[in-house]
Amino acid sequence: MPPRSRRSSSPHPAPPNVDLDEIAPWRFLIFNPRVTIVLSKSGAITGRLFELADWRREGLLARLRSKGFTVRTLDDRLLALPELPPPAPIGEPAEMQARRADRYSVFDPPIGAWRAIPARQSGDQTVVSLRAGWVVRRRHGRGSPSYHQAVRSEAGIELRPLSATEALLAGYAQAAQNPQATIIRATADERGYLLPAVEAPEPHRELLQRLGELTTGGWLIAPRGWPLARAVYERLGLRVEEPETPPL
């Protein structure tokens, strides 16, 4: 592998063993200056930023790798996204004791978002009705939320902790069992494709941020980033219907 030069600390630290990193469609950050020997005739270099001429993409990537350079592309980031877990079956409703200040929501597969579950008073206790298998978000007062999966217990229902990413992946795994609940319809205009925003796990959201811009109408994706943006949704089990008329 080509030797790597010694560099000082940077706001963009080099990923391990990566010489060139695609940070947006056809836009790369140079971590090993020696790659510029190969890049110079394939696009524009401004400081550490390289803008690739799209018609030379695959050939350039092949030349870089043949010379021993390591390139991380957005396609690599897509392949690194976590898979959906096996879907947990949904059980019958059961009550769980709750603190009065707690607010509960469950991930609702048909809408791809959180739906509030109100607590109620049962005698001198506050209880909430949940189903085993549900993905639950709990917030105490105005604090940060915690995420869980409801499981059966001797007392009825208890909550098993999950990370935010694990919770959303579990929710989408359940949604994928209902094909009609996983259809996303994109629209198009002169700016590109508009993809309705869903509650996405952090790794998926981070990649979407590299591919487009989140607007009030959803993710605005330029045509160059569209195939990958659609694939990000597909990794969540969501089927994207393309607009009949593509962007101008």
PDB file of C-alpha atoms in Angstrom:
ATOM      1  CA  MET A   1       0.000   0.000   0.000  1.00  0.00           C
ATOM      2  CA  PRO A   2       1.352   3.509  -0.743  1.00  0.00           C
ATOM      3  CA  PRO A   3       2.985   5.075   2.321  1.00  0.00           C
ATOM      4  CA  ARG A   4       0.827   7.536   4.194  1.00  0.00           C
ATOM      5  CA  SER A   5       2.215  10.947   5.044  1.00  0.00           C
ATOM      6  CA  ARG A   6       2.344  12.204   8.613  1.00  0.00           C
ATOM      7  CA  ARG A   7      -0.431  14.755   9.278  1.00  0.00           C
ATOM      8  CA  SER A   8      -1.350  16.995  12.164  1.00  0.00           C
ATOM      9  CA  SER A   9      -4.711  16.914  13.936  1.00  0.00           C
ATOM     10  CA  SER A  10      -7.649  17.917  11.738  1.00  0.00           C
ATOM     11  CA  PRO A  11     -11.378  18.597  12.089  1.00  0.00           C
ATOM     12  CA  HIS A  12     -11.743  15.717   9.579  1.00  0.00           C
ATOM     13  CA  PRO A  13      -9.576  12.918  11.038  1.00  0.00           C
ATOM     14  CA  ALA A  14      -8.726  10.183   8.583  1.00  0.00           C
ATOM     15  CA  PRO A  15     -10.816   7.028   8.905  1.00  0.00           C
ATOM     16  CA  PRO A  16      -8.591   3.993   9.523  1.00  0.00           C
ATOM     17  CA  ASN A  17      -6.685   3.003   6.372  1.00  0.00           C
ATOM     18  CA  VAL A  18      -8.738   5.265   4.081  1.00  0.00           C
ATOM     19  CA  ASP A  19      -6.893   7.392   1.533  1.00  0.00           C
ATOM     20  CA  LEU A  20      -9.908   8.934  -0.200  1.00  0.00           C
ATOM     21  CA  ASP A  21     -13.364   9.254   1.351  1.00  0.00           C
ATOM     22  CA  GLU A  22     -16.564  10.050  -0.556  1.00  0.00           C
ATOM     23  CA  ILE A  23     -18.455  12.515   1.638  1.00  0.00           C
ATOM     24  CA  ALA A  24     -21.231  13.406  -0.857  1.00  0.00           C
ATOM     25  CA  PRO A  25     -22.081  12.145  -4.347  1.00  0.00           C
ATOM     26  CA  TRP A  26     -18.954  12.560  -6.498  1.00  0.00           C
ATOM     27  CA  ARG A  27     -17.274  14.675  -3.792  1.00  0.00           C
ATOM     28  CA  PHE A  28     -14.301  13.219  -1.941  1.00  0.00           C
ATOM     29  CA  LEU A  29     -12.056  14.216   0.935  1.00  0.00           C
ATOM     30  CA  ILE A  30      -8.361  13.526   0.417  1.00  0.00           C
ATOM     31  CA  PHE A  31      -6.559  11.947   3.366  1.00  0.00           C
ATOM     32  CA  ASN A  32      -3.452  10.753   1.524  1.00  0.00           C
ATOM     33  CA  PRO A  33      -1.943  13.490  -0.711  1.00  0.00           C
ATOM     34  CA  ARG A  34      -0.376  10.829  -2.931  1.00  0.00           C
ATOM     35  CA  VAL A  35      -3.772  10.044  -4.449  1.00  0.00           C
ATOM     36  CA  THR A  36      -3.667  13.396  -6.266  1.00  0.00           C
ATOM     37  CA  ILE A  37      -1.275  11.842  -8.789  1.00  0.00           C
ATOM     38  CA  VAL A  38      -4.159   9.675  -9.964  1.00  0.00           C
ATOM     39  CA  LEU A  39      -6.931  12.254  -9.419  1.00  0.00           C
ATOM     40  CA  SER A  40      -5.473  15.222 -11.265  1.00  0.00           C
ATOM     41  CA  LYS A  41      -7.013  14.490 -14.680  1.00  0.00           C
ATOM     42  CA  SER A  42     -10.370  13.215 -13.441  1.00  0.00           C
ATOM     43  CA  GLY A  43     -11.865  16.281 -11.782  1.00  0.00           C
ATOM     44  CA  ALA A  44     -11.123  19.411  -9.764  1.00  0.00           C
ATOM     45  CA  ILE A  45      -8.961  19.500  -6.627  1.00  0.00           C
ATOM     46  CA  THR A  46      -9.436  22.378  -4.165  1.00  0.00           C
ATOM     47  CA  GLY A  47      -7.308  21.945  -1.070  1.00  0.00           C
ATOM     48  CA  ARG A  48      -8.301  18.558   0.343  1.00  0.00           C
ATOM     49  CA  LEU A  49     -11.572  18.402  -1.610  1.00  0.00           C
ATOM     50  CA  PHE A  50     -11.846  16.527  -4.907  1.00  0.00           C
ATOM     51  CA  GLU A  51     -14.852  16.908  -7.247  1.00  0.00           C
ATOM     52  CA  LEU A  52     -15.094  13.961  -9.621  1.00  0.00           C
ATOM     53  CA  ALA A  53     -16.266  14.193 -13.226  1.00  0.00           C
ATOM     54  CA  ASP A  54     -19.058  11.627 -13.115  1.00  0.00           C
ATOM     55  CA  TRP A  55     -18.355   9.920 -16.431  1.00  0.00           C
ATOM     56  CA  ARG A  56     -14.966   8.769 -15.116  1.00  0.00           C
ATOM     57  CA  ARG A  57     -16.108   7.410 -11.767  1.00  0.00           C
ATOM     58  CA  GLU A  58     -15.792   3.634 -12.095  1.00  0.00           C
ATOM     59  CA  GLY A  59     -12.575   3.752 -14.087  1.00  0.00           C
ATOM     60  CA  LEU A  60     -10.978   6.138 -11.604  1.00  0.00           C
ATOM     61  CA  LEU A  61     -11.972   4.035  -8.592  1.00  0.00           C
ATOM     62  CA  ALA A  62     -10.548   0.940 -10.288  1.00  0.00           C
ATOM     63  CA  ARG A  63      -7.227   2.706 -11.041  1.00  0.00           C
ATOM     64  CA  LEU A  64      -6.902   3.956  -7.466  1.00  0.00           C
ATOM     65  CA  ARG A  65      -7.489   0.511  -6.020  1.00  0.00           C
ATOM     66  CA  SER A  66      -5.143  -1.148  -8.511  1.00  0.00           C
ATOM     67  CA  LYS A  67      -2.382   1.148  -7.232  1.00  0.00           C
ATOM     68  CA  GLY A  68      -3.036   0.125  -3.634  1.00  0.00           C
ATOM     69  CA  PHE A  69      -5.049   3.126  -2.469  1.00  0.00           C
ATOM     70  CA  THR A  70      -8.080   2.569  -0.237  1.00  0.00           C
ATOM     71  CA  VAL A  71     -11.241   4.436  -1.211  1.00  0.00           C
ATOM     72  CA  ARG A  72     -14.415   4.518   0.861  1.00  0.00           C
ATOM     73  CA  THR A  73     -17.452   5.340  -1.273  1.00  0.00           C
ATOM     74  CA  LEU A  74     -21.043   6.090  -0.365  1.00  0.00           C
ATOM     75  CA  ASP A  75     -21.849   2.604  -1.681  1.00  0.00           C
ATOM     76  CA  ASP A  76     -19.531   1.216   1.012  1.00  0.00           C
ATOM     77  CA  ARG A  77     -21.382   3.243   3.649  1.00  0.00           C
ATOM     78  CA  LEU A  78     -24.672   1.802   2.370  1.00  0.00           C
ATOM     79  CA  LEU A  79     -23.390  -1.767   2.642  1.00  0.00           C
ATOM     80  CA  ALA A  80     -22.232  -1.067   6.207  1.00  0.00           C
ATOM     81  CA  LEU A  81     -25.723  -0.101   7.406  1.00  0.00           C
ATOM     82  CA  PRO A  82     -27.099  -2.512  10.017  1.00  0.00           C
ATOM     83  CA  GLU A  83     -29.535  -5.181   8.889  1.00  0.00           C
ATOM     84  CA  LEU A  84     -33.079  -5.490  10.175  1.00  0.00           C
ATOM     85  CA  PRO A  85     -33.373  -8.068  12.978  1.00  0.00           C
ATOM     86  CA  PRO A  86     -35.898 -10.920  12.918  1.00  0.00           C
ATOM     87  CA  PRO A  87     -39.292  -9.364  13.716  1.00  0.00           C
ATOM     88  CA  ALA A  88     -40.613  -9.968  17.219  1.00  0.00           C
ATOM     89  CA  PRO A  89     -44.175 -11.343  17.342  1.00  0.00           C
ATOM     90  CA  ILE A  90     -46.801  -9.097  18.911  1.00  0.00           C
ATOM     91  CA  GLY A  91     -48.595 -10.509  21.958  1.00  0.00           C
ATOM     92  CA  GLU A  92     -51.821  -9.740  23.778  1.00  0.00           C
ATOM     93  CA  PRO A  93     -52.262  -6.501  25.769  1.00  0.00           C
ATOM     94  CA  ALA A  94     -51.066  -6.474  29.366  1.00  0.00           C
ATOM     95  CA  GLU A  95     -50.707  -3.731  31.914  1.00  0.00           C
ATOM     96  CA  MET A  96     -47.494  -2.424  33.406  1.00  0.00           C
ATOM     97  CA  GLN A  97     -47.096  -0.098  36.340  1.00  0.00           C
ATOM     98  CA  ALA A  98     -45.836   3.326  35.268  1.00  0.00           C
ATOM     99  CA  ARG A  99     -44.509   6.415  36.949  1.00  0.00           C
ATOM    100  CA  ARG A 100     -46.976   9.290  36.759  1.00  0.00           C
ATOM    101  CA  ALA A 101     -44.538  11.597  34.938  1.00  0.00           C
ATOM    102  CA  ASP A 102     -43.591   9.008  32.310  1.00  0.00           C
ATOM    103  CA  ARG A 103     -44.893   9.321  28.768  1.00  0.00           C
ATOM    104  CA  TYR A 104     -44.996   6.263  26.513  1.00  0.00           C
ATOM    105  CA  SER A 105     -45.051   5.882  22.743  1.00  0.00           C
ATOM    106  CA  VAL A 106     -44.856   2.811  20.548  1.00  0.00           C
ATOM    107  CA  PHE A 107     -43.363   2.554  17.084  1.00  0.00           C
ATOM    108  CA  ASP A 108     -46.335   2.278  14.757  1.00  0.00           C
ATOM    109  CA  PRO A 109     -45.295   0.324  11.617  1.00  0.00           C
ATOM    110  CA  PRO A 110     -48.116   1.558   9.354  1.00  0.00           C
ATOM    111  CA  ILE A 111     -47.079   5.206   9.815  1.00  0.00           C
ATOM    112  CA  GLY A 112     -43.342   4.692  10.427  1.00  0.00           C
ATOM    113  CA  ALA A 113     -43.439   6.967  13.481  1.00  0.00           C
ATOM    114  CA  TRP A 114     -44.059   7.006  17.220  1.00  0.00           C
ATOM    115  CA  ARG A 115     -47.652   6.888  18.500  1.00  0.00           C
ATOM    116  CA  ALA A 116     -48.490   7.971  22.034  1.00  0.00           C
ATOM    117  CA  ILE A 117     -49.933   5.392  24.451  1.00  0.00           C
ATOM    118  CA  PRO A 118     -51.707   7.159  27.337  1.00  0.00           C
ATOM    119  CA  ALA A 119     -51.305   5.920  30.886  1.00  0.00           C
ATOM    120  CA  ARG A 120     -54.353   5.659  33.153  1.00  0.00           C
ATOM    121  CA  GLN A 121     -55.183   5.334  36.816  1.00  0.00           C
ATOM    122  CA  SER A 122     -56.085   1.903  38.159  1.00  0.00           C
ATOM    123  CA  GLY A 123     -56.935   2.297  41.819  1.00  0.00           C
ATOM    124  CA  ASP A 124     -53.964   4.005  43.419  1.00  0.00           C
ATOM    125  CA  GLN A 125     -51.574   3.031  40.614  1.00  0.00           C
ATOM    126  CA  THR A 126     -50.687   4.529  37.240  1.00  0.00           C
ATOM    127  CA  VAL A 127     -50.615   1.833  34.557  1.00  0.00           C
ATOM    128  CA  VAL A 128     -50.036   1.642  30.824  1.00  0.00           C
ATOM    129  CA  SER A 129     -51.309  -1.083  28.515  1.00  0.00           C
ATOM    130  CA  LEU A 130     -48.637  -2.566  26.230  1.00  0.00           C
ATOM    131  CA  ARG A 131     -48.229  -5.651  24.068  1.00  0.00           C
ATOM    132  CA  ALA A 132     -45.224  -7.959  24.230  1.00  0.00           C
ATOM    133  CA  GLY A 133     -43.051  -7.304  21.194  1.00  0.00           C
ATOM    134  CA  TRP A 134     -43.920  -3.628  20.910  1.00  0.00           C
ATOM    135  CA  VAL A 135     -41.052  -1.204  20.490  1.00  0.00           C
ATOM    136  CA  VAL A 136     -41.504   1.433  23.187  1.00  0.00           C
ATOM    137  CA  ARG A 137     -40.135   4.922  23.706  1.00  0.00           C
ATOM    138  CA  ARG A 138     -40.348   6.215  27.276  1.00  0.00           C
ATOM    139  CA  ARG A 139     -39.718   9.805  28.339  1.00  0.00           C
ATOM    140  CA  HIS A 140     -39.680  10.923  31.965  1.00  0.00           C
ATOM    141  CA  GLY A 141     -40.942  14.493  32.173  1.00  0.00           C
ATOM    142  CA  ARG A 142     -38.898  16.603  29.766  1.00  0.00           C
ATOM    143  CA  GLY A 143     -35.856  14.339  29.932  1.00  0.00           C
ATOM    144  CA  SER A 144     -34.239  12.429  27.093  1.00  0.00           C
ATOM    145  CA  PRO A 145     -36.158   9.385  25.858  1.00  0.00           C
ATOM    146  CA  SER A 146     -35.128   5.808  26.478  1.00  0.00           C
ATOM    147  CA  TYR A 147     -35.981   2.917  24.170  1.00  0.00           C
ATOM    148  CA  HIS A 148     -37.193  -0.578  24.965  1.00  0.00           C
ATOM    149  CA  GLN A 149     -38.930  -3.686  23.729  1.00  0.00           C
ATOM    150  CA  ALA A 150     -41.897  -4.912  25.750  1.00  0.00           C
ATOM    151  CA  VAL A 151     -41.540  -8.536  26.872  1.00  0.00           C
ATOM    152  CA  ARG A 152     -43.786 -10.846  28.864  1.00  0.00           C
ATOM    153  CA  SER A 153     -42.971 -11.328  32.530  1.00  0.00           C
ATOM    154  CA  GLU A 154     -44.603 -12.881  35.578  1.00  0.00           C
ATOM    155  CA  ALA A 155     -45.945  -9.442  36.456  1.00  0.00           C
ATOM    156  CA  GLY A 156     -47.401  -8.992  32.957  1.00  0.00           C
ATOM    157  CA  ILE A 157     -45.081  -6.756  30.893  1.00  0.00           C
ATOM    158  CA  GLU A 158     -41.584  -5.446  31.467  1.00  0.00           C
ATOM    159  CA  LEU A 159     -39.297  -3.331  29.302  1.00  0.00           C
ATOM    160  CA  ARG A 160     -35.981  -4.578  27.887  1.00  0.00           C
ATOM    161  CA  PRO A 161     -33.586  -1.687  27.109  1.00  0.00           C
ATOM    162  CA  LEU A 162     -32.607  -0.964  23.499  1.00  0.00           C
ATOM    163  CA  SER A 163     -30.521   1.722  21.868  1.00  0.00           C
ATOM    164  CA  ALA A 164     -32.379   4.217  19.674  1.00  0.00           C
ATOM    165  CA  THR A 165     -30.995   2.509  16.560  1.00  0.00           C
ATOM    166  CA  GLU A 166     -31.927  -0.981  17.783  1.00  0.00           C
ATOM    167  CA  ALA A 167     -35.436   0.216  18.598  1.00  0.00           C
ATOM    168  CA  LEU A 168     -36.076   1.664  15.147  1.00  0.00           C
ATOM    169  CA  LEU A 169     -34.607  -1.358  13.376  1.00  0.00           C
ATOM    170  CA  ALA A 170     -36.871  -3.611  15.438  1.00  0.00           C
ATOM    171  CA  GLY A 171     -39.866  -1.446  14.541  1.00  0.00           C
ATOM    172  CA  TYR A 172     -39.122  -1.525  10.824  1.00  0.00           C
ATOM    173  CA  ALA A 173     -38.571  -5.277  10.966  1.00  0.00           C
ATOM    174  CA  GLN A 174     -42.144  -5.615  12.209  1.00  0.00           C
ATOM    175  CA  ALA A 175     -43.398  -3.167   9.579  1.00  0.00           C
ATOM    176  CA  ALA A 176     -41.767  -5.208   6.786  1.00  0.00           C
ATOM    177  CA  GLN A 177     -44.274  -8.005   7.454  1.00  0.00           C
ATOM    178  CA  ASN A 178     -47.042  -5.818   6.007  1.00  0.00           C
ATOM    179  CA  PRO A 179     -46.133  -4.884   2.395  1.00  0.00           C
ATOM    180  CA  GLN A 180     -48.851  -2.244   2.149  1.00  0.00           C
ATOM    181  CA  ALA A 181     -47.457  -0.440   5.203  1.00  0.00           C
ATOM    182  CA  THR A 182     -43.995  -0.067   3.691  1.00  0.00           C
ATOM    183  CA  ILE A 183     -44.724   1.771   0.434  1.00  0.00           C
ATOM    184  CA  ILE A 184     -43.147   5.221   0.152  1.00  0.00           C
ATOM    185  CA  ARG A 185     -44.115   7.442  -2.781  1.00  0.00           C
ATOM    186  CA  ALA A 186     -41.513   9.904  -4.030  1.00  0.00           C
ATOM    187  CA  THR A 187     -42.236  13.029  -6.076  1.00  0.00           C
ATOM    188  CA  ALA A 188     -40.029  15.043  -8.401  1.00  0.00           C
ATOM    189  CA  ASP A 189     -39.498  18.604  -9.544  1.00  0.00           C
ATOM    190  CA  GLU A 190     -36.730  20.643 -11.143  1.00  0.00           C
ATOM    191  CA  ARG A 191     -34.585  20.353  -7.981  1.00  0.00           C
ATOM    192  CA  GLY A 192     -34.555  16.552  -7.826  1.00  0.00           C
ATOM    193  CA  TYR A 193     -36.470  13.860  -5.989  1.00  0.00           C
ATOM    194  CA  LEU A 194     -38.487  14.525  -2.855  1.00  0.00           C
ATOM    195  CA  LEU A 195     -38.525  11.515  -0.555  1.00  0.00           C
ATOM    196  CA  PRO A 196     -40.991  11.621   2.375  1.00  0.00           C
ATOM    197  CA  ALA A 197     -39.053  11.679   5.644  1.00  0.00           C
ATOM    198  CA  VAL A 198     -39.467   8.781   8.063  1.00  0.00           C
ATOM    199  CA  GLU A 199     -38.063   8.186  11.541  1.00  0.00           C
ATOM    200  CA  ALA A 200     -34.710   6.744  10.480  1.00  0.00           C
ATOM    201  CA  PRO A 201     -31.989   5.166  12.661  1.00  0.00           C
ATOM    202  CA  GLU A 202     -28.903   7.320  13.102  1.00  0.00           C
ATOM    203  CA  PRO A 203     -26.664   5.438  10.584  1.00  0.00           C
ATOM    204  CA  HIS A 204     -29.334   5.683   7.892  1.00  0.00           C
ATOM    205  CA  ARG A 205     -30.055   9.343   8.673  1.00  0.00           C
ATOM    206  CA  GLU A 206     -26.339  10.181   8.544  1.00  0.00           C
ATOM    207  CA  LEU A 207     -26.064   8.685   5.063  1.00  0.00           C
ATOM    208  CA  LEU A 208     -29.204  10.501   3.882  1.00  0.00           C
ATOM    209  CA  GLN A 209     -27.634  13.761   5.084  1.00  0.00           C
ATOM    210  CA  ARG A 210     -24.710  13.071   2.753  1.00  0.00           C
ATOM    211  CA  LEU A 211     -27.063  12.418  -0.150  1.00  0.00           C
ATOM    212  CA  GLY A 212     -29.462  15.342   0.161  1.00  0.00           C
ATOM    213  CA  GLU A 213     -31.126  17.987   2.271  1.00  0.00           C
ATOM    214  CA  LEU A 214     -33.954  17.574   4.765  1.00  0.00           C
ATOM    215  CA  THR A 215     -36.727  20.050   3.938  1.00  0.00           C
ATOM    216  CA  THR A 216     -40.228  20.584   5.289  1.00  0.00           C
ATOM    217  CA  GLY A 217     -41.474  18.304   2.513  1.00  0.00           C
ATOM    218  CA  GLY A 218     -38.972  15.505   3.120  1.00  0.00           C
ATOM    219  CA  TRP A 219     -35.518  14.602   1.842  1.00  0.00           C
ATOM    220  CA  LEU A 220     -34.599  16.565  -1.291  1.00  0.00           C
ATOM    221  CA  ILE A 221     -32.235  14.344  -3.268  1.00  0.00           C
ATOM    222  CA  ALA A 222     -30.401  15.388  -6.441  1.00  0.00           C
ATOM    223  CA  PRO A 223     -30.592  12.843  -9.293  1.00  0.00           C
ATOM    224  CA  ARG A 224     -26.960  11.865  -8.751  1.00  0.00           C
ATOM    225  CA  GLY A 225     -27.697  10.660  -5.211  1.00  0.00           C
ATOM    226  CA  TRP A 226     -31.126   9.200  -5.885  1.00  0.00           C
ATOM    227  CA  PRO A 227     -30.235   5.498  -6.378  1.00  0.00           C
ATOM    228  CA  LEU A 228     -28.439   5.408  -3.028  1.00  0.00           C
ATOM    229  CA  ALA A 229     -31.153   7.347  -1.174  1.00  0.00           C
ATOM    230  CA  ARG A 230     -33.741   4.879  -2.444  1.00  0.00           C
ATOM    231  CA  ALA A 231     -31.480   2.017  -1.347  1.00  0.00           C
ATOM    232  CA  VAL A 232     -31.216   3.473   2.184  1.00  0.00           C
ATOM    233  CA  TYR A 233     -34.996   3.213   2.513  1.00  0.00           C
ATOM    234  CA  GLU A 234     -34.931  -0.290   1.091  1.00  0.00           C
ATOM    235  CA  ARG A 235     -32.505  -1.292   3.851  1.00  0.00           C
ATOM    236  CA  LEU A 236     -35.312  -0.377   6.266  1.00  0.00           C
ATOM    237  CA  GLY A 237     -37.726  -2.621   4.396  1.00  0.00           C
ATOM    238  CA  LEU A 238     -39.417   0.363   2.724  1.00  0.00           C
ATOM    239  CA  ARG A 239     -40.337   0.112  -0.953  1.00  0.00           C
ATOM    240  CA  VAL A 240     -39.984   3.423  -2.779  1.00  0.00           C
ATOM    241  CA  GLU A 241     -42.278   4.113  -5.732  1.00  0.00           C
ATOM    242  CA  GLU A 242     -40.550   6.479  -8.140  1.00  0.00           C
ATOM    243  CA  PRO A 243     -42.456   9.365  -9.705  1.00  0.00           C
ATOM    244  CA  GLU A 244     -43.803   8.754 -13.187  1.00  0.00           C
ATOM    245  CA  THR A 245     -42.015  11.857 -14.428  1.00  0.00           C
ATOM    246  CA  PRO A 246     -38.334  12.119 -13.362  1.00  0.00           C
ATOM    247  CA  PRO A 247     -36.738  15.458 -12.388  1.00  0.00           C
ATOM    248  CA  LEU A 248     -36.086  17.881 -15.228  1.00  0.00           C
TER     249      LEU A 248
END
